[in-house]
């Protein structure tokens, strides 16, 4: 290492990476800062899929990168994809030193970028602010390591943990600021999962309506509908990009298919939709992050199966009473069976409180 590590420059690269979280899927969002004599001479972040990676963006705005130090939030790629290898670009530019937050878990990269840089005589230091860098792309890292996407579950409840009245009435528990915040959760997701009961009760569109978010396209909308009961005039079917997972082989899906919806048969041993198989199927489609917006039964099924990585709960300062429906249906009878969660963040959103919790499974 020829220069001391500058924590602030790596932190800046990570902040730059966050600017791409809505637009780069299925690629990870990465940031790069080029520095000479303590001054920033170029910086950039990953562009939408097919566009420049962060390193190329930074090099393109730098008049003379020769001898510079690069801070990159993820290992530069060494393989040929839709764009050329970033490691080759750094070598060609004459960069003298590269600080990397963490290795790329993609088996096509996995240390090869660092090795190529070192073979060219460039000093490489890895493992700097790694946890902060990984937090930018939880879905990409999980998919590369496990073959499954990151599952984020959105829930809205009253202070006493209720999500709807006994009649099914639920609009609106939380206020406009919380509902706007949900748009950002949708915007960073490759797919949004709901259940047919939610479609029948609320008729949601489940689209990203915040035009300020730089999303490349609407997330894939996924309906779990074992017996194919989704109405043909449901709002969620408008605009295409819909997947319906079902499990009743006798159900006739021809009319739903005629609307443009894609149907996939994924039964489990109980003849319900197999949640594990569905997540694996979506991962093969390069979907990194999934948002689940559903009723208490399906929410409980995801948690019971250990498939919910993160819960985002918007809690309103109101009481709905013991007759109202619970946050999720989860068959727990004893204290020994309780499901502990780790609190990641608590903050006020408008008049509501948003809890972000991580599964400890």
mmCIF file of C-alpha atoms in Angstrom:
data_model
loop_
_atom_site.group_PDB
_atom_site.id
_atom_site.type_symbol
_atom_site.label_atom_id
_atom_site.label_comp_id
_atom_site.label_asym_id
_atom_site.label_seq_id
_atom_site.Cartn_x
_atom_site.Cartn_y
_atom_site.Cartn_z
ATOM 1 C CA UNK A 1 0.000 0.000 0.000
ATOM 2 C CA UNK A 2 1.549 3.302 -1.060
ATOM 3 C CA UNK A 3 -0.990 5.701 0.477
ATOM 4 C CA UNK A 4 -2.940 5.610 3.759
ATOM 5 C CA UNK A 5 -6.527 4.449 3.558
ATOM 6 C CA UNK A 6 -9.002 7.362 3.572
ATOM 7 C CA UNK A 7 -12.197 6.198 5.274
ATOM 8 C CA UNK A 8 -14.159 9.171 4.019
ATOM 9 C CA UNK A 9 -13.360 8.383 0.390
ATOM 10 C CA UNK A 10 -14.662 4.835 0.740
ATOM 11 C CA UNK A 11 -17.718 6.151 2.557
ATOM 12 C CA UNK A 12 -18.228 8.523 -0.363
ATOM 13 C CA UNK A 13 -18.017 5.627 -2.823
ATOM 14 C CA UNK A 14 -20.684 3.787 -0.826
ATOM 15 C CA UNK A 15 -22.922 6.872 -0.802
ATOM 16 C CA UNK A 16 -22.499 7.105 -4.563
ATOM 17 C CA UNK A 17 -23.486 3.443 -4.866
ATOM 18 C CA UNK A 18 -26.752 4.168 -3.068
ATOM 19 C CA UNK A 19 -27.710 6.534 -5.883
ATOM 20 C CA UNK A 20 -28.145 3.488 -8.104
ATOM 21 C CA UNK A 21 -30.300 1.265 -5.888
ATOM 22 C CA UNK A 22 -33.462 1.976 -7.895
ATOM 23 C CA UNK A 23 -31.959 1.739 -11.362
ATOM 24 C CA UNK A 24 -29.248 -0.927 -11.683
ATOM 25 C CA UNK A 25 -31.136 -4.181 -11.198
ATOM 26 C CA UNK A 26 -30.205 -6.961 -11.725
ATOM 27 C CA UNK A 27 -26.671 -5.572 -11.382
ATOM 28 C CA UNK A 28 -25.399 -4.414 -8.000
ATOM 29 C CA UNK A 29 -25.222 -0.679 -7.294
ATOM 30 C CA UNK A 30 -21.552 0.316 -7.030
ATOM 31 C CA UNK A 31 -19.726 3.598 -6.438
ATOM 32 C CA UNK A 32 -16.191 4.627 -7.406
ATOM 33 C CA UNK A 33 -14.045 7.621 -6.392
ATOM 34 C CA UNK A 34 -10.698 8.493 -8.008
ATOM 35 C CA UNK A 35 -8.278 10.473 -5.819
ATOM 36 C CA UNK A 36 -4.911 12.130 -6.292
ATOM 37 C CA UNK A 37 -3.069 13.968 -3.488
ATOM 38 C CA UNK A 38 -6.198 13.881 -1.346
ATOM 39 C CA UNK A 39 -8.362 15.539 -4.023
ATOM 40 C CA UNK A 40 -11.219 13.890 -5.904
ATOM 41 C CA UNK A 41 -10.507 13.874 -9.639
ATOM 42 C CA UNK A 42 -13.354 11.650 -10.779
ATOM 43 C CA UNK A 43 -16.323 9.720 -9.424
ATOM 44 C CA UNK A 44 -19.336 7.802 -10.620
ATOM 45 C CA UNK A 45 -21.872 5.091 -9.891
ATOM 46 C CA UNK A 46 -23.313 2.156 -11.821
ATOM 47 C CA UNK A 47 -25.740 3.077 -14.584
ATOM 48 C CA UNK A 48 -28.833 1.026 -15.547
ATOM 49 C CA UNK A 49 -28.166 -2.499 -16.845
ATOM 50 C CA UNK A 50 -26.229 -2.353 -20.092
ATOM 51 C CA UNK A 51 -24.730 1.036 -19.207
ATOM 52 C CA UNK A 52 -21.396 1.934 -17.686
ATOM 53 C CA UNK A 53 -20.238 0.503 -14.382
ATOM 54 C CA UNK A 54 -19.081 2.846 -11.640
ATOM 55 C CA UNK A 55 -15.383 2.637 -12.531
ATOM 56 C CA UNK A 56 -15.996 3.589 -16.169
ATOM 57 C CA UNK A 57 -18.214 6.494 -15.106
ATOM 58 C CA UNK A 58 -15.464 7.794 -12.834
ATOM 59 C CA UNK A 59 -12.762 7.367 -15.469
ATOM 60 C CA UNK A 60 -14.867 9.136 -18.097
ATOM 61 C CA UNK A 61 -14.986 12.364 -16.068
ATOM 62 C CA UNK A 62 -11.310 12.227 -15.096
ATOM 63 C CA UNK A 63 -8.862 14.084 -17.356
ATOM 64 C CA UNK A 64 -5.767 12.192 -16.194
ATOM 65 C CA UNK A 65 -6.302 9.102 -13.995
ATOM 66 C CA UNK A 66 -2.690 7.884 -14.313
ATOM 67 C CA UNK A 67 -1.224 7.331 -10.863
ATOM 68 C CA UNK A 68 -4.536 7.907 -9.093
ATOM 69 C CA UNK A 69 -5.988 5.912 -6.206
ATOM 70 C CA UNK A 70 -9.412 4.332 -6.744
ATOM 71 C CA UNK A 71 -11.944 3.630 -4.005
ATOM 72 C CA UNK A 72 -14.567 1.122 -5.161
ATOM 73 C CA UNK A 73 -17.487 -0.217 -3.108
ATOM 74 C CA UNK A 74 -17.320 -3.629 -4.819
ATOM 75 C CA UNK A 75 -14.510 -5.561 -6.499
ATOM 76 C CA UNK A 76 -14.067 -4.450 -10.130
ATOM 77 C CA UNK A 77 -15.401 -7.038 -12.551
ATOM 78 C CA UNK A 78 -12.979 -9.114 -14.608
ATOM 79 C CA UNK A 79 -15.408 -10.767 -17.013
ATOM 80 C CA UNK A 80 -17.019 -9.645 -20.251
ATOM 81 C CA UNK A 81 -20.732 -8.960 -19.864
ATOM 82 C CA UNK A 82 -22.810 -6.267 -21.523
ATOM 83 C CA UNK A 83 -19.837 -4.006 -20.798
ATOM 84 C CA UNK A 84 -16.092 -4.640 -20.749
ATOM 85 C CA UNK A 85 -14.170 -5.662 -17.619
ATOM 86 C CA UNK A 86 -13.700 -2.754 -15.217
ATOM 87 C CA UNK A 87 -10.405 -4.202 -13.980
ATOM 88 C CA UNK A 88 -9.025 -3.882 -17.523
ATOM 89 C CA UNK A 89 -10.220 -0.274 -17.722
ATOM 90 C CA UNK A 90 -8.453 0.644 -14.460
ATOM 91 C CA UNK A 91 -5.260 -1.022 -15.693
ATOM 92 C CA UNK A 92 -5.410 0.759 -19.043
ATOM 93 C CA UNK A 93 -5.977 4.083 -17.288
ATOM 94 C CA UNK A 94 -2.799 3.680 -15.256
ATOM 95 C CA UNK A 95 -4.428 3.718 -11.830
ATOM 96 C CA UNK A 96 -1.734 3.028 -9.237
ATOM 97 C CA UNK A 97 -3.749 1.726 -6.304
ATOM 98 C CA UNK A 98 -7.226 0.368 -5.649
ATOM 99 C CA UNK A 99 -9.066 0.151 -2.329
ATOM 100 C CA UNK A 100 -12.028 -2.250 -2.454
ATOM 101 C CA UNK A 101 -14.774 -2.508 0.139
ATOM 102 C CA UNK A 102 -15.394 -6.200 -0.503
ATOM 103 C CA UNK A 103 -15.058 -9.108 -2.923
ATOM 104 C CA UNK A 104 -17.769 -9.673 -5.493
ATOM 105 C CA UNK A 105 -19.683 -12.884 -4.575
ATOM 106 C CA UNK A 106 -20.503 -13.444 -8.242
ATOM 107 C CA UNK A 107 -18.608 -16.661 -9.157
ATOM 108 C CA UNK A 108 -17.710 -15.034 -12.486
ATOM 109 C CA UNK A 109 -15.742 -12.410 -10.537
ATOM 110 C CA UNK A 110 -14.927 -13.780 -7.052
ATOM 111 C CA UNK A 111 -11.413 -12.417 -6.568
ATOM 112 C CA UNK A 112 -10.508 -12.435 -10.250
ATOM 113 C CA UNK A 113 -10.795 -8.664 -10.517
ATOM 114 C CA UNK A 114 -8.374 -8.120 -7.647
ATOM 115 C CA UNK A 115 -6.007 -10.761 -9.028
ATOM 116 C CA UNK A 116 -5.967 -9.128 -12.457
ATOM 117 C CA UNK A 117 -5.184 -5.724 -10.930
ATOM 118 C CA UNK A 118 -2.362 -7.136 -8.814
ATOM 119 C CA UNK A 119 -0.924 -9.017 -11.787
ATOM 120 C CA UNK A 120 -0.681 -5.668 -13.570
ATOM 121 C CA UNK A 121 1.337 -4.234 -10.675
ATOM 122 C CA UNK A 122 -1.502 -2.291 -9.060
ATOM 123 C CA UNK A 123 -1.646 -2.280 -5.257
ATOM 124 C CA UNK A 124 -4.961 -3.707 -4.025
ATOM 125 C CA UNK A 125 -6.384 -3.475 -0.490
ATOM 126 C CA UNK A 126 -9.650 -5.287 0.218
ATOM 127 C CA UNK A 127 -12.158 -5.473 3.079
ATOM 128 C CA UNK A 128 -12.685 -1.800 3.947
ATOM 129 C CA UNK A 129 -16.143 -0.754 5.229
ATOM 130 C CA UNK A 130 -17.361 -4.108 3.962
ATOM 131 C CA UNK A 131 -20.530 -4.243 6.097
ATOM 132 C CA UNK A 132 -21.593 -0.781 4.953
ATOM 133 C CA UNK A 133 -20.946 -1.721 1.322
ATOM 134 C CA UNK A 134 -22.873 -4.989 1.549
ATOM 135 C CA UNK A 135 -25.894 -3.184 3.018
ATOM 136 C CA UNK A 136 -26.348 -1.370 -0.307
ATOM 137 C CA UNK A 137 -27.045 -4.619 -2.212
ATOM 138 C CA UNK A 138 -28.524 -7.208 0.188
ATOM 139 C CA UNK A 139 -30.447 -8.990 -2.553
ATOM 140 C CA UNK A 140 -27.531 -9.329 -4.952
ATOM 141 C CA UNK A 141 -25.271 -10.726 -2.234
ATOM 142 C CA UNK A 142 -27.878 -13.183 -0.984
ATOM 143 C CA UNK A 143 -28.737 -14.418 -4.487
ATOM 144 C CA UNK A 144 -25.101 -14.961 -5.367
ATOM 145 C CA UNK A 145 -24.373 -16.796 -2.121
ATOM 146 C CA UNK A 146 -27.545 -18.854 -1.661
ATOM 147 C CA UNK A 147 -29.440 -18.887 -4.951
ATOM 148 C CA UNK A 148 -32.376 -17.089 -3.320
ATOM 149 C CA UNK A 149 -33.382 -13.406 -3.345
ATOM 150 C CA UNK A 150 -33.616 -11.118 -0.320
ATOM 151 C CA UNK A 151 -37.205 -11.045 0.926
ATOM 152 C CA UNK A 152 -38.426 -7.814 2.487
ATOM 153 C CA UNK A 153 -41.941 -7.907 3.954
ATOM 154 C CA UNK A 154 -43.990 -4.719 4.260
ATOM 155 C CA UNK A 155 -46.686 -4.616 6.919
ATOM 156 C CA UNK A 156 -48.909 -1.821 8.249
ATOM 157 C CA UNK A 157 -50.630 -2.027 11.605
ATOM 158 C CA UNK A 158 -52.249 -0.146 14.431
ATOM 159 C CA UNK A 159 -50.472 0.266 17.751
ATOM 160 C CA UNK A 160 -52.151 -2.928 18.970
ATOM 161 C CA UNK A 161 -50.841 -4.886 15.972
ATOM 162 C CA UNK A 162 -54.001 -5.028 13.867
ATOM 163 C CA UNK A 163 -54.083 -4.804 10.082
ATOM 164 C CA UNK A 164 -57.774 -4.751 9.177
ATOM 165 C CA UNK A 165 -61.181 -4.728 10.819
ATOM 166 C CA UNK A 166 -63.038 -8.032 11.098
ATOM 167 C CA UNK A 167 -65.040 -6.998 8.015
ATOM 168 C CA UNK A 168 -61.810 -6.686 6.016
ATOM 169 C CA UNK A 169 -61.846 -2.866 5.977
ATOM 170 C CA UNK A 170 -58.251 -1.623 6.075
ATOM 171 C CA UNK A 171 -57.844 1.652 4.158
ATOM 172 C CA UNK A 172 -56.084 3.556 5.498
ATOM 173 C CA UNK A 173 -54.312 2.523 8.691
ATOM 174 C CA UNK A 174 -51.218 4.621 8.072
ATOM 175 C CA UNK A 175 -50.865 8.126 6.683
ATOM 176 C CA UNK A 176 -49.709 9.522 3.326
ATOM 177 C CA UNK A 177 -46.042 9.826 4.333
ATOM 178 C CA UNK A 178 -45.865 6.113 5.154
ATOM 179 C CA UNK A 179 -47.605 5.204 1.908
ATOM 180 C CA UNK A 180 -45.128 7.347 -0.017
ATOM 181 C CA UNK A 181 -42.284 5.593 1.779
ATOM 182 C CA UNK A 182 -43.629 2.235 0.568
ATOM 183 C CA UNK A 183 -43.157 3.476 -2.994
ATOM 184 C CA UNK A 184 -39.402 3.517 -2.345
ATOM 185 C CA UNK A 185 -39.533 -0.062 -1.083
ATOM 186 C CA UNK A 186 -41.327 -1.064 -4.266
ATOM 187 C CA UNK A 187 -38.912 0.912 -6.424
ATOM 188 C CA UNK A 188 -35.845 -0.992 -5.226
ATOM 189 C CA UNK A 189 -37.532 -4.391 -5.692
ATOM 190 C CA UNK A 190 -37.325 -6.642 -8.721
ATOM 191 C CA UNK A 191 -40.620 -8.308 -7.809
ATOM 192 C CA UNK A 192 -43.597 -7.654 -5.546
ATOM 193 C CA UNK A 193 -45.448 -10.664 -4.164
ATOM 194 C CA UNK A 194 -49.020 -10.679 -2.954
ATOM 195 C CA UNK A 195 -51.765 -13.246 -2.402
ATOM 196 C CA UNK A 196 -55.025 -13.689 -4.242
ATOM 197 C CA UNK A 197 -56.958 -12.853 -1.060
ATOM 198 C CA UNK A 198 -55.391 -9.372 -1.095
ATOM 199 C CA UNK A 199 -56.253 -9.031 -4.788
ATOM 200 C CA UNK A 200 -59.867 -9.997 -4.095
ATOM 201 C CA UNK A 201 -60.211 -7.764 -1.019
ATOM 202 C CA UNK A 202 -58.308 -4.619 -2.038
ATOM 203 C CA UNK A 203 -57.779 -4.814 -5.821
ATOM 204 C CA UNK A 204 -54.290 -3.248 -5.638
ATOM 205 C CA UNK A 205 -52.216 -2.317 -8.691
ATOM 206 C CA UNK A 206 -48.890 -2.776 -6.813
ATOM 207 C CA UNK A 207 -47.037 -0.448 -9.152
ATOM 208 C CA UNK A 208 -44.375 2.139 -8.409
ATOM 209 C CA UNK A 209 -46.165 5.482 -8.746
ATOM 210 C CA UNK A 210 -43.373 7.769 -7.535
ATOM 211 C CA UNK A 211 -42.063 9.272 -10.785
ATOM 212 C CA UNK A 212 -39.016 10.719 -9.015
ATOM 213 C CA UNK A 213 -37.572 7.221 -8.610
ATOM 214 C CA UNK A 214 -35.284 6.287 -11.468
ATOM 215 C CA UNK A 215 -36.544 2.746 -12.026
ATOM 216 C CA UNK A 216 -35.724 0.947 -15.302
ATOM 217 C CA UNK A 217 -39.150 -0.723 -15.420
ATOM 218 C CA UNK A 218 -42.007 -1.718 -13.145
ATOM 219 C CA UNK A 219 -41.239 -4.620 -10.801
ATOM 220 C CA UNK A 220 -42.619 -8.008 -11.720
ATOM 221 C CA UNK A 221 -45.940 -8.405 -9.889
ATOM 222 C CA UNK A 222 -46.429 -11.902 -8.531
ATOM 223 C CA UNK A 223 -49.754 -13.315 -7.336
ATOM 224 C CA UNK A 224 -49.920 -16.494 -5.271
ATOM 225 C CA UNK A 225 -53.211 -17.938 -6.467
ATOM 226 C CA UNK A 226 -53.467 -21.682 -5.897
ATOM 227 C CA UNK A 227 -56.774 -22.147 -7.721
ATOM 228 C CA UNK A 228 -56.483 -19.266 -10.234
ATOM 229 C CA UNK A 229 -59.227 -17.087 -8.762
ATOM 230 C CA UNK A 230 -57.716 -13.753 -9.847
ATOM 231 C CA UNK A 231 -60.482 -11.685 -11.525
ATOM 232 C CA UNK A 232 -59.849 -10.886 -15.177
ATOM 233 C CA UNK A 233 -60.507 -7.189 -14.492
ATOM 234 C CA UNK A 234 -58.128 -6.960 -11.511
ATOM 235 C CA UNK A 235 -55.985 -3.810 -11.537
ATOM 236 C CA UNK A 236 -52.843 -5.838 -10.981
ATOM 237 C CA UNK A 237 -53.245 -7.397 -14.447
ATOM 238 C CA UNK A 238 -53.138 -4.018 -16.172
ATOM 239 C CA UNK A 239 -49.925 -3.176 -17.987
ATOM 240 C CA UNK A 240 -48.548 -6.717 -18.102
ATOM 241 C CA UNK A 241 -45.416 -7.941 -16.297
ATOM 242 C CA UNK A 242 -47.464 -10.235 -14.048
ATOM 243 C CA UNK A 243 -46.663 -13.753 -12.863
ATOM 244 C CA UNK A 244 -49.312 -15.971 -11.285
ATOM 245 C CA UNK A 245 -48.081 -18.968 -9.297
ATOM 246 C CA UNK A 246 -50.668 -21.711 -8.820
ATOM 247 C CA UNK A 247 -50.887 -25.241 -7.454
ATOM 248 C CA UNK A 248 -54.212 -26.737 -8.608
ATOM 249 C CA UNK A 249 -53.437 -28.662 -11.775
ATOM 250 C CA UNK A 250 -57.145 -28.804 -12.641
ATOM 251 C CA UNK A 251 -57.528 -25.011 -12.668
ATOM 252 C CA UNK A 252 -58.098 -23.453 -16.080
ATOM 253 C CA UNK A 253 -55.728 -20.543 -16.600
ATOM 254 C CA UNK A 254 -56.399 -19.896 -20.279
ATOM 255 C CA UNK A 255 -58.351 -16.674 -19.718
ATOM 256 C CA UNK A 256 -55.751 -15.297 -17.313
ATOM 257 C CA UNK A 257 -52.988 -16.200 -19.757
ATOM 258 C CA UNK A 258 -54.918 -14.338 -22.462
ATOM 259 C CA UNK A 259 -54.529 -11.126 -20.420
ATOM 260 C CA UNK A 260 -50.746 -11.439 -20.817
ATOM 261 C CA UNK A 261 -50.095 -12.891 -17.380
ATOM 262 C CA UNK A 262 -47.474 -15.620 -17.115
ATOM 263 C CA UNK A 263 -48.581 -18.731 -15.221
ATOM 264 C CA UNK A 264 -46.234 -21.073 -13.361
ATOM 265 C CA UNK A 265 -47.254 -24.319 -11.652
ATOM 266 C CA UNK A 266 -45.416 -24.677 -8.322
ATOM 267 C CA UNK A 267 -47.275 -27.017 -5.930
ATOM 268 C CA UNK A 268 -45.943 -28.183 -2.592
ATOM 269 C CA UNK A 269 -46.902 -31.373 -0.789
ATOM 270 C CA UNK A 270 -50.039 -29.669 0.594
ATOM 271 C CA UNK A 271 -51.083 -28.533 -2.906
ATOM 272 C CA UNK A 272 -50.410 -24.914 -2.072
ATOM 273 C CA UNK A 273 -47.883 -22.759 -3.871
ATOM 274 C CA UNK A 274 -44.377 -23.809 -2.836
ATOM 275 C CA UNK A 275 -42.769 -20.643 -1.471
ATOM 276 C CA UNK A 276 -39.219 -21.999 -1.645
ATOM 277 C CA UNK A 277 -39.699 -23.090 -5.250
ATOM 278 C CA UNK A 278 -41.160 -19.691 -6.124
ATOM 279 C CA UNK A 279 -38.188 -17.810 -4.666
ATOM 280 C CA UNK A 280 -35.742 -20.095 -6.467
ATOM 281 C CA UNK A 281 -37.656 -19.540 -9.709
ATOM 282 C CA UNK A 282 -37.488 -15.762 -9.283
ATOM 283 C CA UNK A 283 -33.775 -15.911 -8.456
ATOM 284 C CA UNK A 284 -33.139 -17.728 -11.728
ATOM 285 C CA UNK A 285 -34.743 -14.732 -13.406
ATOM 286 C CA UNK A 286 -32.028 -12.595 -11.784
ATOM 287 C CA UNK A 287 -34.372 -11.001 -9.267
ATOM 288 C CA UNK A 288 -32.369 -9.898 -6.250
ATOM 289 C CA UNK A 289 -34.883 -8.121 -4.003
ATOM 290 C CA UNK A 290 -38.482 -9.084 -3.365
ATOM 291 C CA UNK A 291 -41.117 -7.073 -1.539
ATOM 292 C CA UNK A 292 -44.002 -9.013 -0.023
ATOM 293 C CA UNK A 293 -47.239 -7.044 0.435
ATOM 294 C CA UNK A 294 -49.995 -9.375 1.543
ATOM 295 C CA UNK A 295 -52.504 -10.344 4.194
ATOM 296 C CA UNK A 296 -51.804 -11.944 7.572
ATOM 297 C CA UNK A 297 -52.093 -15.552 6.371
ATOM 298 C CA UNK A 298 -49.470 -15.345 3.636
ATOM 299 C CA UNK A 299 -47.278 -13.088 5.785
ATOM 300 C CA UNK A 300 -47.358 -15.721 8.520
ATOM 301 C CA UNK A 301 -46.490 -18.436 5.999
ATOM 302 C CA UNK A 302 -43.353 -16.578 4.885
ATOM 303 C CA UNK A 303 -42.239 -16.025 8.480
ATOM 304 C CA UNK A 304 -43.068 -19.589 9.554
ATOM 305 C CA UNK A 305 -41.022 -20.952 6.644
ATOM 306 C CA UNK A 306 -38.071 -18.758 7.622
ATOM 307 C CA UNK A 307 -38.162 -16.941 4.271
ATOM 308 C CA UNK A 308 -38.639 -13.348 5.442
ATOM 309 C CA UNK A 309 -35.208 -11.736 5.753
ATOM 310 C CA UNK A 310 -36.491 -8.315 6.709
ATOM 311 C CA UNK A 311 -39.767 -6.912 8.061
ATOM 312 C CA UNK A 312 -40.699 -3.282 7.537
ATOM 313 C CA UNK A 313 -43.633 -2.470 9.798
ATOM 314 C CA UNK A 314 -45.426 0.890 9.607
ATOM 315 C CA UNK A 315 -47.249 1.394 12.891
ATOM 316 C CA UNK A 316 -49.981 4.003 13.318
ATOM 317 C CA UNK A 317 -50.761 5.673 16.624
ATOM 318 C CA UNK A 318 -54.246 4.246 16.711
ATOM 319 C CA UNK A 319 -56.065 1.301 18.286
ATOM 320 C CA UNK A 320 -58.290 -1.055 16.296
ATOM 321 C CA UNK A 321 -59.366 -3.464 19.026
ATOM 322 C CA UNK A 322 -59.286 -7.168 19.683
ATOM 323 C CA UNK A 323 -61.833 -8.059 16.987
ATOM 324 C CA UNK A 324 -59.605 -6.729 14.219
ATOM 325 C CA UNK A 325 -57.279 -8.974 12.210
ATOM 326 C CA UNK A 326 -53.729 -9.608 13.470
ATOM 327 C CA UNK A 327 -50.453 -8.496 11.884
ATOM 328 C CA UNK A 328 -49.821 -12.047 10.700
ATOM 329 C CA UNK A 329 -51.147 -15.531 11.336
ATOM 330 C CA UNK A 330 -48.414 -17.488 13.055
ATOM 331 C CA UNK A 331 -49.241 -20.616 15.096
ATOM 332 C CA UNK A 332 -47.244 -19.989 18.281
ATOM 333 C CA UNK A 333 -48.505 -21.582 21.488
ATOM 334 C CA UNK A 334 -45.622 -21.189 23.954
ATOM 335 C CA UNK A 335 -42.967 -18.618 24.814
ATOM 336 C CA UNK A 336 -40.338 -21.121 23.714
ATOM 337 C CA UNK A 337 -41.718 -20.869 20.162
ATOM 338 C CA UNK A 338 -41.555 -17.081 19.887
ATOM 339 C CA UNK A 339 -39.673 -15.661 16.913
ATOM 340 C CA UNK A 340 -36.974 -13.140 17.920
ATOM 341 C CA UNK A 341 -36.126 -10.315 15.526
ATOM 342 C CA UNK A 342 -33.238 -7.860 15.451
ATOM 343 C CA UNK A 343 -34.110 -4.175 15.355
ATOM 344 C CA UNK A 344 -32.228 -2.524 12.509
ATOM 345 C CA UNK A 345 -33.906 0.866 12.552
ATOM 346 C CA UNK A 346 -36.807 2.765 14.115
ATOM 347 C CA UNK A 347 -37.887 6.146 12.806
ATOM 348 C CA UNK A 348 -40.901 8.415 12.503
ATOM 349 C CA UNK A 349 -42.439 8.658 9.037
ATOM 350 C CA UNK A 350 -45.077 11.363 9.030
ATOM 351 C CA UNK A 351 -47.451 10.540 11.872
ATOM 352 C CA UNK A 352 -46.444 6.869 11.888
ATOM 353 C CA UNK A 353 -43.442 4.888 13.117
ATOM 354 C CA UNK A 354 -41.467 2.609 10.798
ATOM 355 C CA UNK A 355 -39.785 -0.419 12.321
ATOM 356 C CA UNK A 356 -37.162 -2.222 10.241
ATOM 357 C CA UNK A 357 -36.430 -5.648 11.666
ATOM 358 C CA UNK A 358 -34.149 -8.455 10.568
ATOM 359 C CA UNK A 359 -34.873 -12.140 10.916
ATOM 360 C CA UNK A 360 -32.511 -14.034 13.207
ATOM 361 C CA UNK A 361 -33.174 -17.426 11.567
#
